[in-house]
Short mmCIF file of C-alpha atoms in Angstrom, two decimals:
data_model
loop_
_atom_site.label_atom_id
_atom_site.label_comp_id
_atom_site.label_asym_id
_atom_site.label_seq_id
_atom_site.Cartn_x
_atom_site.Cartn_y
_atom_site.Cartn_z
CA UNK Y 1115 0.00 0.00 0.00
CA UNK Y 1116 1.34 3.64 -0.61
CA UNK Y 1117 -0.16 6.73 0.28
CA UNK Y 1118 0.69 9.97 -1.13
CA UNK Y 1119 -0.02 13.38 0.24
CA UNK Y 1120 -0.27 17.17 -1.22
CA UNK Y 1121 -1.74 20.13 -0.46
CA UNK Y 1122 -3.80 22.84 -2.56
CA UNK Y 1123 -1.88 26.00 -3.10
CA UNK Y 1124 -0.14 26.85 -6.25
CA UNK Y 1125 1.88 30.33 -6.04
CA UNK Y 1126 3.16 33.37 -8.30
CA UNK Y 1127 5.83 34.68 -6.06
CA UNK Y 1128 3.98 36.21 -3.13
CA UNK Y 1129 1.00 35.81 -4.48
CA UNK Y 1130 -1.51 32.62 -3.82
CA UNK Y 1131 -2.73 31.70 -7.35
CA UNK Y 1132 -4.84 28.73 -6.98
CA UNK Y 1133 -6.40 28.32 -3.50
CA UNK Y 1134 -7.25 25.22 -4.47
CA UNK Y 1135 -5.52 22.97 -7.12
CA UNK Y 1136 -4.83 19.54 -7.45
CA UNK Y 1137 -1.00 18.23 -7.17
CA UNK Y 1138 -1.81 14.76 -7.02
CA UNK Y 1139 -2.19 13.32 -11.00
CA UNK Y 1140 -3.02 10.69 -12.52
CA UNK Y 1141 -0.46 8.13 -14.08
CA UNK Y 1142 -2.27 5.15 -14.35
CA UNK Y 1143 -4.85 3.59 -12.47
CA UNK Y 1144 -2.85 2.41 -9.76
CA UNK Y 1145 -0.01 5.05 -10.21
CA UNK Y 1146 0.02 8.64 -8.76
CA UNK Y 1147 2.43 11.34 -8.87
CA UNK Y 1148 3.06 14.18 -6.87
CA UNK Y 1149 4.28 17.25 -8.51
CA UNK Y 1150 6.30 20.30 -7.38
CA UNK Y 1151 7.98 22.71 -8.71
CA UNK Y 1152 6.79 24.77 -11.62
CA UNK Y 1153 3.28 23.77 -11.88
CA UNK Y 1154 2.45 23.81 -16.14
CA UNK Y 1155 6.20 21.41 -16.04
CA UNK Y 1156 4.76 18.89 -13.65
CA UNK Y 1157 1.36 18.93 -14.82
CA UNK Y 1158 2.33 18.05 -18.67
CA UNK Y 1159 5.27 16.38 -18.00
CA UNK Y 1160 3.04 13.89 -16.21
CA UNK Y 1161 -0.17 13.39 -18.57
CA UNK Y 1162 2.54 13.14 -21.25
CA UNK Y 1163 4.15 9.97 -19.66
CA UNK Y 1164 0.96 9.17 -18.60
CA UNK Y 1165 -0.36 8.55 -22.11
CA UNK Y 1166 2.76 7.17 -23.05
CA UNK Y 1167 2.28 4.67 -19.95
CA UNK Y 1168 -1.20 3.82 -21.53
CA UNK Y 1169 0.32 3.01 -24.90
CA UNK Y 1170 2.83 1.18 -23.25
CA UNK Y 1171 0.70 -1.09 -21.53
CA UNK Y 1172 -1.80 -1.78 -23.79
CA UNK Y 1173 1.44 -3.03 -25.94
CA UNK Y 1174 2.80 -4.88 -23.57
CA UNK Y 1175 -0.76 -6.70 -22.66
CA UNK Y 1176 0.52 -6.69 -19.03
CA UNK Y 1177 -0.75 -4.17 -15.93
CA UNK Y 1178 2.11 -1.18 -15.81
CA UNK Y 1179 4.72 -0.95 -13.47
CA UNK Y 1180 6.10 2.21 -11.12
CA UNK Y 1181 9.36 1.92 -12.66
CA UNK Y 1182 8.63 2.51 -15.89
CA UNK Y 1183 6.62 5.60 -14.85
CA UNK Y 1184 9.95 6.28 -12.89
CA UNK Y 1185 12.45 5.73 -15.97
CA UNK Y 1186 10.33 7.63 -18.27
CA UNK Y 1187 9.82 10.65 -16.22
CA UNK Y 1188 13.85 10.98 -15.54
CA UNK Y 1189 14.74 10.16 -19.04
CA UNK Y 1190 12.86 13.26 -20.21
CA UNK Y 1191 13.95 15.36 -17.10
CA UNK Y 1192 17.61 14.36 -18.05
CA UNK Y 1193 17.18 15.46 -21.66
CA UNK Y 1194 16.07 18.85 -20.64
CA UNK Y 1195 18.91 19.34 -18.22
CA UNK Y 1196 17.13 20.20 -15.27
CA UNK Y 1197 14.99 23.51 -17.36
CA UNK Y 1198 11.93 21.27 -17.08
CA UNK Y 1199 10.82 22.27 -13.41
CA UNK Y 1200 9.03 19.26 -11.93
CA UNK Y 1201 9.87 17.65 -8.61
CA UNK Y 1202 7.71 14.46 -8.16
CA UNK Y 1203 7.01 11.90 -6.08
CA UNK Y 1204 5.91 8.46 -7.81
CA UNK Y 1205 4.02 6.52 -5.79
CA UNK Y 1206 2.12 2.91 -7.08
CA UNK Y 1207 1.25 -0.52 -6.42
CA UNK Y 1208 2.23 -3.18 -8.99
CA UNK Y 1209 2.34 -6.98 -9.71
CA UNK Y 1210 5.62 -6.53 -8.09
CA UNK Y 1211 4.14 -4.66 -4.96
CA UNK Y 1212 4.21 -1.15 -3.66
CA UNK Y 1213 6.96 1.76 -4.70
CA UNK Y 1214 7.50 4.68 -4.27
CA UNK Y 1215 10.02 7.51 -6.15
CA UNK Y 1216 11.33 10.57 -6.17
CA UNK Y 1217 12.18 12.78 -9.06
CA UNK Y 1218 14.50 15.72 -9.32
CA UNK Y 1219 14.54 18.25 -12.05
CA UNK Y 1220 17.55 17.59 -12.74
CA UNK Y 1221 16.75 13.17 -13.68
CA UNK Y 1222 18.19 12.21 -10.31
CA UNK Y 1223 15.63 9.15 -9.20
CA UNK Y 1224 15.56 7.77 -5.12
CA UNK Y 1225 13.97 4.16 -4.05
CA UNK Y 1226 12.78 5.21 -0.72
CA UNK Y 1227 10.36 4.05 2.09
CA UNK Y 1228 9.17 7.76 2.77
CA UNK Y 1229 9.60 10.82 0.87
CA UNK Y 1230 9.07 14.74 0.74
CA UNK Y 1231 9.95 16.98 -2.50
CA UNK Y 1232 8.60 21.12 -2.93
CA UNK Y 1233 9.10 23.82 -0.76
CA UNK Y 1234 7.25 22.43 2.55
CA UNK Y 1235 9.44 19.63 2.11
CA UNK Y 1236 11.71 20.07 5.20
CA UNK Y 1237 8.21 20.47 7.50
CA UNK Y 1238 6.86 17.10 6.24
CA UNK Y 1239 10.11 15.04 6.60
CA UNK Y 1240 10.37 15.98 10.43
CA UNK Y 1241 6.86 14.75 10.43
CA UNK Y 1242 7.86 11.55 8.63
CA UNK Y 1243 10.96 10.99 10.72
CA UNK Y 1244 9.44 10.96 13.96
CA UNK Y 1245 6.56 9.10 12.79
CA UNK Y 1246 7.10 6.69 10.22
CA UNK Y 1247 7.61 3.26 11.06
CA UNK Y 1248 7.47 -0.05 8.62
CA UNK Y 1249 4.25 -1.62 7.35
CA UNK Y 1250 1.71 0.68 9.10
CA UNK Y 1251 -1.97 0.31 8.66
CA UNK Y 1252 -4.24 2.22 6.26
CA UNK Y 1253 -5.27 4.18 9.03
CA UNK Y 1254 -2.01 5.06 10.99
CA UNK Y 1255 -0.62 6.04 7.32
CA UNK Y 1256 -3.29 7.94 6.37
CA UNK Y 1257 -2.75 10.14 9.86
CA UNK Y 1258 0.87 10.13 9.29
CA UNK Y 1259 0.71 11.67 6.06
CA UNK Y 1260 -1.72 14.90 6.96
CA UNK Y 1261 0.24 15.16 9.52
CA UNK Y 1262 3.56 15.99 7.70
CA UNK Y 1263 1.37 17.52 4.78
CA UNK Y 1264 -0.58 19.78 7.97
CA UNK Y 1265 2.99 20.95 9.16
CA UNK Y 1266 4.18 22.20 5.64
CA UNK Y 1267 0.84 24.39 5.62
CA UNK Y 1268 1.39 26.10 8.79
CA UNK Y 1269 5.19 26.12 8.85
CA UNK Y 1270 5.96 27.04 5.11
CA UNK Y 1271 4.76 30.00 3.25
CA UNK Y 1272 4.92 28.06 0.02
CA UNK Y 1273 2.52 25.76 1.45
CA UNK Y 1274 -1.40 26.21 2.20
CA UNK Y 1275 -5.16 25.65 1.78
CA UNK Y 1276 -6.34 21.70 2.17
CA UNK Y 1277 -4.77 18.32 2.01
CA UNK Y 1278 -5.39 15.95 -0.68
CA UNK Y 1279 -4.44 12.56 -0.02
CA UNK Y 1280 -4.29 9.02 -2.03
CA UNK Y 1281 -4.65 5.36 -0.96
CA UNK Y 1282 -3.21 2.97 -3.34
CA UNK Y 1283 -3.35 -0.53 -2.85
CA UNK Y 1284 -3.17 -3.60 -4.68
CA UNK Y 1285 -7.14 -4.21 -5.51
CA UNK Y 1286 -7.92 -0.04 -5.95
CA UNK Y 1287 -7.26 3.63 -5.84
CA UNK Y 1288 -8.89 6.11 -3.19
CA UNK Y 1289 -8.46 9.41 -4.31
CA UNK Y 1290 -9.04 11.65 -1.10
CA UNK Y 1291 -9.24 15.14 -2.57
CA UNK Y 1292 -9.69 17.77 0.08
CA UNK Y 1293 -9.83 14.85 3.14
CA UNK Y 1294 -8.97 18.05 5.18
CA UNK Y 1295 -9.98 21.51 4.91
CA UNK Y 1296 -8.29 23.36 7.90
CA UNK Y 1297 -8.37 26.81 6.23
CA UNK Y 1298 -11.70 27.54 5.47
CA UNK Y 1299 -12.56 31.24 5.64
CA UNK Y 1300 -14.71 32.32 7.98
CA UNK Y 1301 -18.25 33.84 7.49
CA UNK Y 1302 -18.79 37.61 6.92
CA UNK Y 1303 -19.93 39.44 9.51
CA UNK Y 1304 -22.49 41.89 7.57
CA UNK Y 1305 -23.81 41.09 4.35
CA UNK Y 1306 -22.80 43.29 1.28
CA UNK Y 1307 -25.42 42.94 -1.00
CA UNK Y 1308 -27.63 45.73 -1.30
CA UNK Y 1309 -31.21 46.34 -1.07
CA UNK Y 1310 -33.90 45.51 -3.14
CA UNK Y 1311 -34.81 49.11 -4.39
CA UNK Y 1312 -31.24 51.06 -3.37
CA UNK Y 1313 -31.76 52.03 -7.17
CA UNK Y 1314 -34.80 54.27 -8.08
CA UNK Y 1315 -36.35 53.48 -11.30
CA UNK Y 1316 -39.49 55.47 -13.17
CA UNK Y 1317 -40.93 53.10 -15.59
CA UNK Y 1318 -41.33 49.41 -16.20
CA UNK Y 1319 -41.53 48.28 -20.00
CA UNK Y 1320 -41.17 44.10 -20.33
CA UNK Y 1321 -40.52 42.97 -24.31
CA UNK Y 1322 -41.51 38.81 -24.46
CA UNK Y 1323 -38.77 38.39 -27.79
CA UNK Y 1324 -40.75 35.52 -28.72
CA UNK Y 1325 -43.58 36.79 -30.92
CA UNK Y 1326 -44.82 34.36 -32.75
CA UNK Y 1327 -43.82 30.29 -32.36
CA UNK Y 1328 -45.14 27.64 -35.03
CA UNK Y 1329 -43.83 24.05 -33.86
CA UNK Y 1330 -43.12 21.99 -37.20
CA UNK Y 1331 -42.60 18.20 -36.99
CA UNK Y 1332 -39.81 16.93 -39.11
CA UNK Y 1333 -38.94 13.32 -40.05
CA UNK Y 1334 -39.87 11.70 -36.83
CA UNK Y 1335 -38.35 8.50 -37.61
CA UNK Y 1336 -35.28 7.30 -35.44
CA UNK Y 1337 -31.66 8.61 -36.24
CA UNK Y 1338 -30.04 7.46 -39.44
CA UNK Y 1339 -26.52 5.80 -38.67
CA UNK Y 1340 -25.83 4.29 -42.10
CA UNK K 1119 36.07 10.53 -54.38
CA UNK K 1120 36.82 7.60 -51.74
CA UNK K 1121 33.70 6.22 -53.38
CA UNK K 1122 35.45 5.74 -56.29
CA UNK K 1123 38.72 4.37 -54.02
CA UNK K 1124 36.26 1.97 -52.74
CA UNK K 1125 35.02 0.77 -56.29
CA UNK K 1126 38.22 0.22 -58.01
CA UNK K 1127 39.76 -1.93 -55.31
CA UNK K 1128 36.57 -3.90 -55.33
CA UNK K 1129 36.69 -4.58 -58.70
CA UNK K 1130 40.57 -5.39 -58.96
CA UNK K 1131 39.71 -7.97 -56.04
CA UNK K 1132 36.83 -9.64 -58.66
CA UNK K 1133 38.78 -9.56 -61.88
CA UNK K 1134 41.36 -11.77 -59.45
CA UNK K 1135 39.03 -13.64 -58.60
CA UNK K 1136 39.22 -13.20 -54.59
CA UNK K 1137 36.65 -11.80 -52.02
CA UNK K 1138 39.94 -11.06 -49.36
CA UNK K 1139 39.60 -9.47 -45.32
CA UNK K 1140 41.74 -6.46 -47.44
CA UNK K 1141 38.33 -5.15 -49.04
CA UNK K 1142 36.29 -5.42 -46.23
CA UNK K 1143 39.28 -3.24 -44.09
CA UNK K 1144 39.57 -1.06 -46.84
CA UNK K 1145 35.49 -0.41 -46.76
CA UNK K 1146 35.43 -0.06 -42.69
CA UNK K 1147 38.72 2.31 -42.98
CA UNK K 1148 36.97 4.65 -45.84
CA UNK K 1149 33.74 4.80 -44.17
CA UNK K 1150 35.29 5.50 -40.61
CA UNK K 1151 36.62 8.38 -42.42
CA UNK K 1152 33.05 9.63 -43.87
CA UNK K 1153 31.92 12.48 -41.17
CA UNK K 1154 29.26 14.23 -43.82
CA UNK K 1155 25.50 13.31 -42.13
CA UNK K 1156 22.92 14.13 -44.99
CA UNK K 1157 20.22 14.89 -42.92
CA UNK K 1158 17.46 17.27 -44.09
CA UNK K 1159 15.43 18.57 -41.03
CA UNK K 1160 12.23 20.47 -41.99
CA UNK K 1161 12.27 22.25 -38.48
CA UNK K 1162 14.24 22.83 -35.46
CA UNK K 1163 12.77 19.60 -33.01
CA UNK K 1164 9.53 18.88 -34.58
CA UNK K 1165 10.87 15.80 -36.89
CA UNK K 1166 13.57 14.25 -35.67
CA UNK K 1167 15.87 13.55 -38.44
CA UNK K 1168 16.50 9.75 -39.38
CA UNK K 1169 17.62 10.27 -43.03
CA UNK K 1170 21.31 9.66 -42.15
CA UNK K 1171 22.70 7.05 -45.01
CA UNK K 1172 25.94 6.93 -42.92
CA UNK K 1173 27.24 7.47 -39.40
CA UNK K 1174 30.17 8.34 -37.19
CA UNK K 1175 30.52 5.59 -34.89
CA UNK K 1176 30.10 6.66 -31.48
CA UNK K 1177 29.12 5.46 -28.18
CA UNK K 1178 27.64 9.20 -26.76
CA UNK K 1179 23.98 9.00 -25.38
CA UNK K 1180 24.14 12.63 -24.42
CA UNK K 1181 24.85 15.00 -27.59
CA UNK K 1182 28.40 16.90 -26.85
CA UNK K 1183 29.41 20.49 -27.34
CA UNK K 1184 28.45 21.73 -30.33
CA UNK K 1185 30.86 23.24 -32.79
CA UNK K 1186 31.14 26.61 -33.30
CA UNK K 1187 29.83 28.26 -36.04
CA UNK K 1188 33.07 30.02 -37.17
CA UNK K 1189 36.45 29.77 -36.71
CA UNK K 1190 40.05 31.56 -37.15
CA UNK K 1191 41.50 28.53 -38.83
CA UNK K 1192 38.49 28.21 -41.68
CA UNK K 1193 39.06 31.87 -42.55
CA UNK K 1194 42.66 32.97 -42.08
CA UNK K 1195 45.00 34.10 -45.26
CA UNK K 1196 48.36 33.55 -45.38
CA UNK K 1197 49.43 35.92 -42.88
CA UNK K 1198 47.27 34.52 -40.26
CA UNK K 1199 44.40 37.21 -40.18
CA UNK K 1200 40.39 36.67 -40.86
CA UNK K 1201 40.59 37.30 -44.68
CA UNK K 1202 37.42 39.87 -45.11
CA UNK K 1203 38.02 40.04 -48.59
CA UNK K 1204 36.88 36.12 -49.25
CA UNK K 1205 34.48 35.83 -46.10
CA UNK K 1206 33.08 39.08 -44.91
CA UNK K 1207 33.60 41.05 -41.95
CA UNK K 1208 34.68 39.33 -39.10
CA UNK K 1209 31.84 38.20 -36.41
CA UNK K 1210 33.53 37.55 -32.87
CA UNK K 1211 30.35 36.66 -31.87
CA UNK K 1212 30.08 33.84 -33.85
CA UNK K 1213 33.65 32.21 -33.54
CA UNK K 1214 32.76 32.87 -29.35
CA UNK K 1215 28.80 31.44 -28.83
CA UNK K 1216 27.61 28.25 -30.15
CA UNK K 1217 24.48 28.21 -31.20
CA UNK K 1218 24.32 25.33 -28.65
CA UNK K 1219 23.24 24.50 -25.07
CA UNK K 1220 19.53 23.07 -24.49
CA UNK K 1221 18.65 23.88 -27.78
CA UNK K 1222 21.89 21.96 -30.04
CA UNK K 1223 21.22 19.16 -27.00
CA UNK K 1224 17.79 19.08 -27.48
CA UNK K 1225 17.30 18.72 -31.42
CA UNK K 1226 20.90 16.23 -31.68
CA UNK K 1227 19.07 13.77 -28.86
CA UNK K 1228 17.29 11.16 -31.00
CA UNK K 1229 20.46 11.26 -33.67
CA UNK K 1230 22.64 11.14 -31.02
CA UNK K 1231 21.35 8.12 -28.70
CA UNK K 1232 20.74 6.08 -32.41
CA UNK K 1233 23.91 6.55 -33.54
CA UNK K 1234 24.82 5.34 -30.37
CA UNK K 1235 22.63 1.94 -30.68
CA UNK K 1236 23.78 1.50 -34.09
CA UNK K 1237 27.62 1.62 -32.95
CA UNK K 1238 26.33 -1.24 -30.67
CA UNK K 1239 25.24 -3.41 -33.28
CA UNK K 1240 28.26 -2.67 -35.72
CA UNK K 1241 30.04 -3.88 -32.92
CA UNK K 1242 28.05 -6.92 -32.12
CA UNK K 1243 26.83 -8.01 -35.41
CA UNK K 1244 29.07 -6.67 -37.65
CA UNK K 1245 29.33 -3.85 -40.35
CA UNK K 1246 26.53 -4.90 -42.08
CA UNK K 1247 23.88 -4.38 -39.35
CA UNK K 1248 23.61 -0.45 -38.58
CA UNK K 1249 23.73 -0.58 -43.01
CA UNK K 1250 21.00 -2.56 -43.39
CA UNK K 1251 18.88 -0.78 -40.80
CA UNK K 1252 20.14 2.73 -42.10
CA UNK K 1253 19.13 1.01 -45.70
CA UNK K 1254 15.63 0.10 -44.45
CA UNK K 1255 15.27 3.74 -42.89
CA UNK K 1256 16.19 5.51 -46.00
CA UNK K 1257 13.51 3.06 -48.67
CA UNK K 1258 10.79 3.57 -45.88
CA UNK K 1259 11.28 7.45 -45.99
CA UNK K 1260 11.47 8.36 -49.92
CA UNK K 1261 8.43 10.33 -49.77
CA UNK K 1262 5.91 11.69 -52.63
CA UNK K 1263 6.24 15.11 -53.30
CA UNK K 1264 2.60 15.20 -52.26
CA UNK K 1265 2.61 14.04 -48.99
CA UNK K 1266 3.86 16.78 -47.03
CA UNK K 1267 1.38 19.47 -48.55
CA UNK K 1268 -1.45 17.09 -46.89
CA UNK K 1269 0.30 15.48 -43.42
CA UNK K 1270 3.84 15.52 -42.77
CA UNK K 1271 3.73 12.05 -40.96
CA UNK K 1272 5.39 8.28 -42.19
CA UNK K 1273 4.53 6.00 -39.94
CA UNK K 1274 6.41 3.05 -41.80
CA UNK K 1275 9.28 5.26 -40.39
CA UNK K 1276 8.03 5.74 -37.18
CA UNK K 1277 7.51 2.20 -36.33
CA UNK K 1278 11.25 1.60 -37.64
CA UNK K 1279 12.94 4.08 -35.64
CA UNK K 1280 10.68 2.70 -32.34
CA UNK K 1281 8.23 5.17 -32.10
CA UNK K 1282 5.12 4.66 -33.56
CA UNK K 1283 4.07 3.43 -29.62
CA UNK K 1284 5.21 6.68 -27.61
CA UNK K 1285 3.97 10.38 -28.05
CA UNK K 1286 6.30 12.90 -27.60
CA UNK K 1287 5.63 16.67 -27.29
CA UNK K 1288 6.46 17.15 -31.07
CA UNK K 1289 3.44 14.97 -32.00
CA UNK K 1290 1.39 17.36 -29.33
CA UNK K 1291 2.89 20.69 -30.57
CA UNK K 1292 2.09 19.94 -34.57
CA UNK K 1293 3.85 23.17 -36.33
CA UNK K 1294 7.00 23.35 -38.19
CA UNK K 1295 8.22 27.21 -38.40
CA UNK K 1296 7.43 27.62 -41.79
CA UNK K 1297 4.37 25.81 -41.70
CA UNK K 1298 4.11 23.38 -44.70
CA UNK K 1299 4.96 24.83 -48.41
CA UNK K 1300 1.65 24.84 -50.46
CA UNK K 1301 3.67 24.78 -53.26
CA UNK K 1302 3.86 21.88 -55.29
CA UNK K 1303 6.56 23.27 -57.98
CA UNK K 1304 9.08 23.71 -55.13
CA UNK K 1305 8.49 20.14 -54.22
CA UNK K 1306 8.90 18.71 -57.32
CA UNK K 1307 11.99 20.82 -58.57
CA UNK K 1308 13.69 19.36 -55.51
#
């Protein structure tokens, strides 16, 4: 079983773009990848190996595997010398078991039990090194991982909004998108909209633009596929 | 022409009646020597070029530094100076910057990391392996002058060079820079 973890804020400089967008894509059905970094490089880079992962299986008649996710996404990061911005973390279950991968911009790949990538990174792995131990339930894992994803929104600046999370096992895929939502804005105090004759009018003058309808049956038989 | 080298040893060899290990050197040794790649690309990375009849064996994956674009040594005189009366001014900005870097590394990849697999084989198999496949490549990709007016796309070729199963982001980003020549004439003077 691997579970993967994001949160939900994308960033231009200061500035909070997207309160609310979706790191966690889709490789295959029992492959997800997390993407940092520059957000248009991680999000093509992975529905382009993504597609090719589709091709590849359907070639190969057999159900895909995590490292050839993995050895596709650093062969293209390689070739671009490190300009394509996407830090990832591969995560999957396979006929060979569970994996998970990390991707530098640069091609660099890492096998590892537990991994952080992006600019909350640091947050998370203190999370993960106090807390991770070896075959953990769905549960305890599940915990684990808003945990570390809940310190990189209130430690980092990079960081924010909600946590999306994703259970991968052998049988299926739970996507978990907003499983926590622990900056939700409060109400208003007074209500802004304004009254319901704040605007004087004088006159009135309603024009139906249907004037005259004629309903015309035509054909009637069922649709012609030849 | 080594060509013709090439042909008149060959033929001295019949007329004596003996197929010897001498040809066959002489053959490796003049087309070790061949560096000219006739590749015609119709835009920077869209196609990758495949059109190569010969190569310079090589094991790089990665493309190296690319050449520069001008040099001292192709344009000095006799006294040792940039002759600007046979090659125009002098640019120190070409014989300095190559027109390299992600973008020379980025269009030689494909070429590169073949040539590379075909030095493999040659090794392995034997000179005529990387020749036959180069010989396959080169049949599959005569074109009619039509073709490219309508779609630019051979997909005998692209299942020979391995990827008629794999999209790449030049079969995303369709476009050439010139966009394709409506004009048939062109095509067919070529």
């Amino acid at each position: 079983m691997t579970s993967l973890g994001a949160d939900t804020r994308a960033t231009e400089g200061p500035i909070v773009a997207d309160k609310n967008c979706e790191k966690i894509h889709h490789i295959t059905e029992s492959i997800r990848c997390c993407g940092a970094g520059t957000a248009a490089d991680t999000e093509f880079t992975t529905a382009l190996i993504s597609s090719n992962m589709e091709l590849h299986a359907l070639s190969t008649g057999s159900k895909p595997r995590v490292v050839t996710a993995m050895t596709m996404l650093k062969q293209m990061l390689f070739r671009y010398q490190g300009q394509v911005g996407a830090a990832l973390v591969l995560g999957g279950v396979d006929a060979t078991g569970p994996h998970l991968f990390t991707i530098h911009p640069h091609g660099s790949t890492d096998k590892l039990p537990y991994v952080t990538m992006g600019s909350g990174s640091l947050a998370a792995m203190a999370v993960f090194e106090s807390g991770w131990r070896a075959n953990m339930e769905r549960e305890d894992a599940l915990n684990l991982v808003k945990a570390a994803i809940s310190a990189g929104i209130f430690n980092d600046l990079g960081s924010g909004s909600n946590i999306d999370a994703c259970i991968i096992t052998a049988s299926h895929t739970e996507m978990l998108r907003n499983v926590e939502m622990p900056n939700m804005r409060v109400q208003k105090e007074r209500k802004y909209a304004f009254r319901r004759g704040t605007t004087a009018w004088k006159t009135e003058n309603v024009r139906d633009l249907v004037v005259n309808e004629q309903i015309t049956f035509v054909g009637g038989d069922a649709m012609d596929t030849t | 022409m080594i060509g013709d080298q090439q042909r008149k040893v060959m033929s001295e060899q019949e007329e004596k009646g003996q197929t010897s290990r001498a040809v066959l050197s002489t053959v490796l040794v003049a087309r070790d020597s061949i560096l000219v790649t006739t590749c015609h690309t119709r835009s920077s990375y869209a196609f990758t070029p495949s059109t190569t009849t010969t190569m310079e064996p090589s094991y790089r994956i990665v493309p190296g530094n690319q050449t520069k674009s001008a040099s001292i040594q192709g344009t000095a005189n006799s006294l040792g100076l940039h002759d600007t009366l046979r090659h125009g001014p002098r640019s120190l900005a070409a014989e300095v910057q190559t027109e390299g870097g992600l973008k020379g590394r980025l269009e030689n990849w494909e070429a590169t990391q073949d040539n590379a697999k075909l030095t493999l084989r040659r090794n392995i198999y034997g000179m005529h392996a990387p020749m036959r496949l180069l010989m396959e490549r080169k049949i599959v990709s005569q074109t009619s002058p039509f073709v490219s007016a309508m779609s630019p796309s051979n997909l005998h070729l692209d299942i020979l060079m391995g990827r008629d199963e794999t999209i790449e982001p030049a079969d995303i980003f369709l476009g050439m820079e010139n966009g394709p020549s409506l004009d048939i004439h062109e095509q067919l003077r070529k």
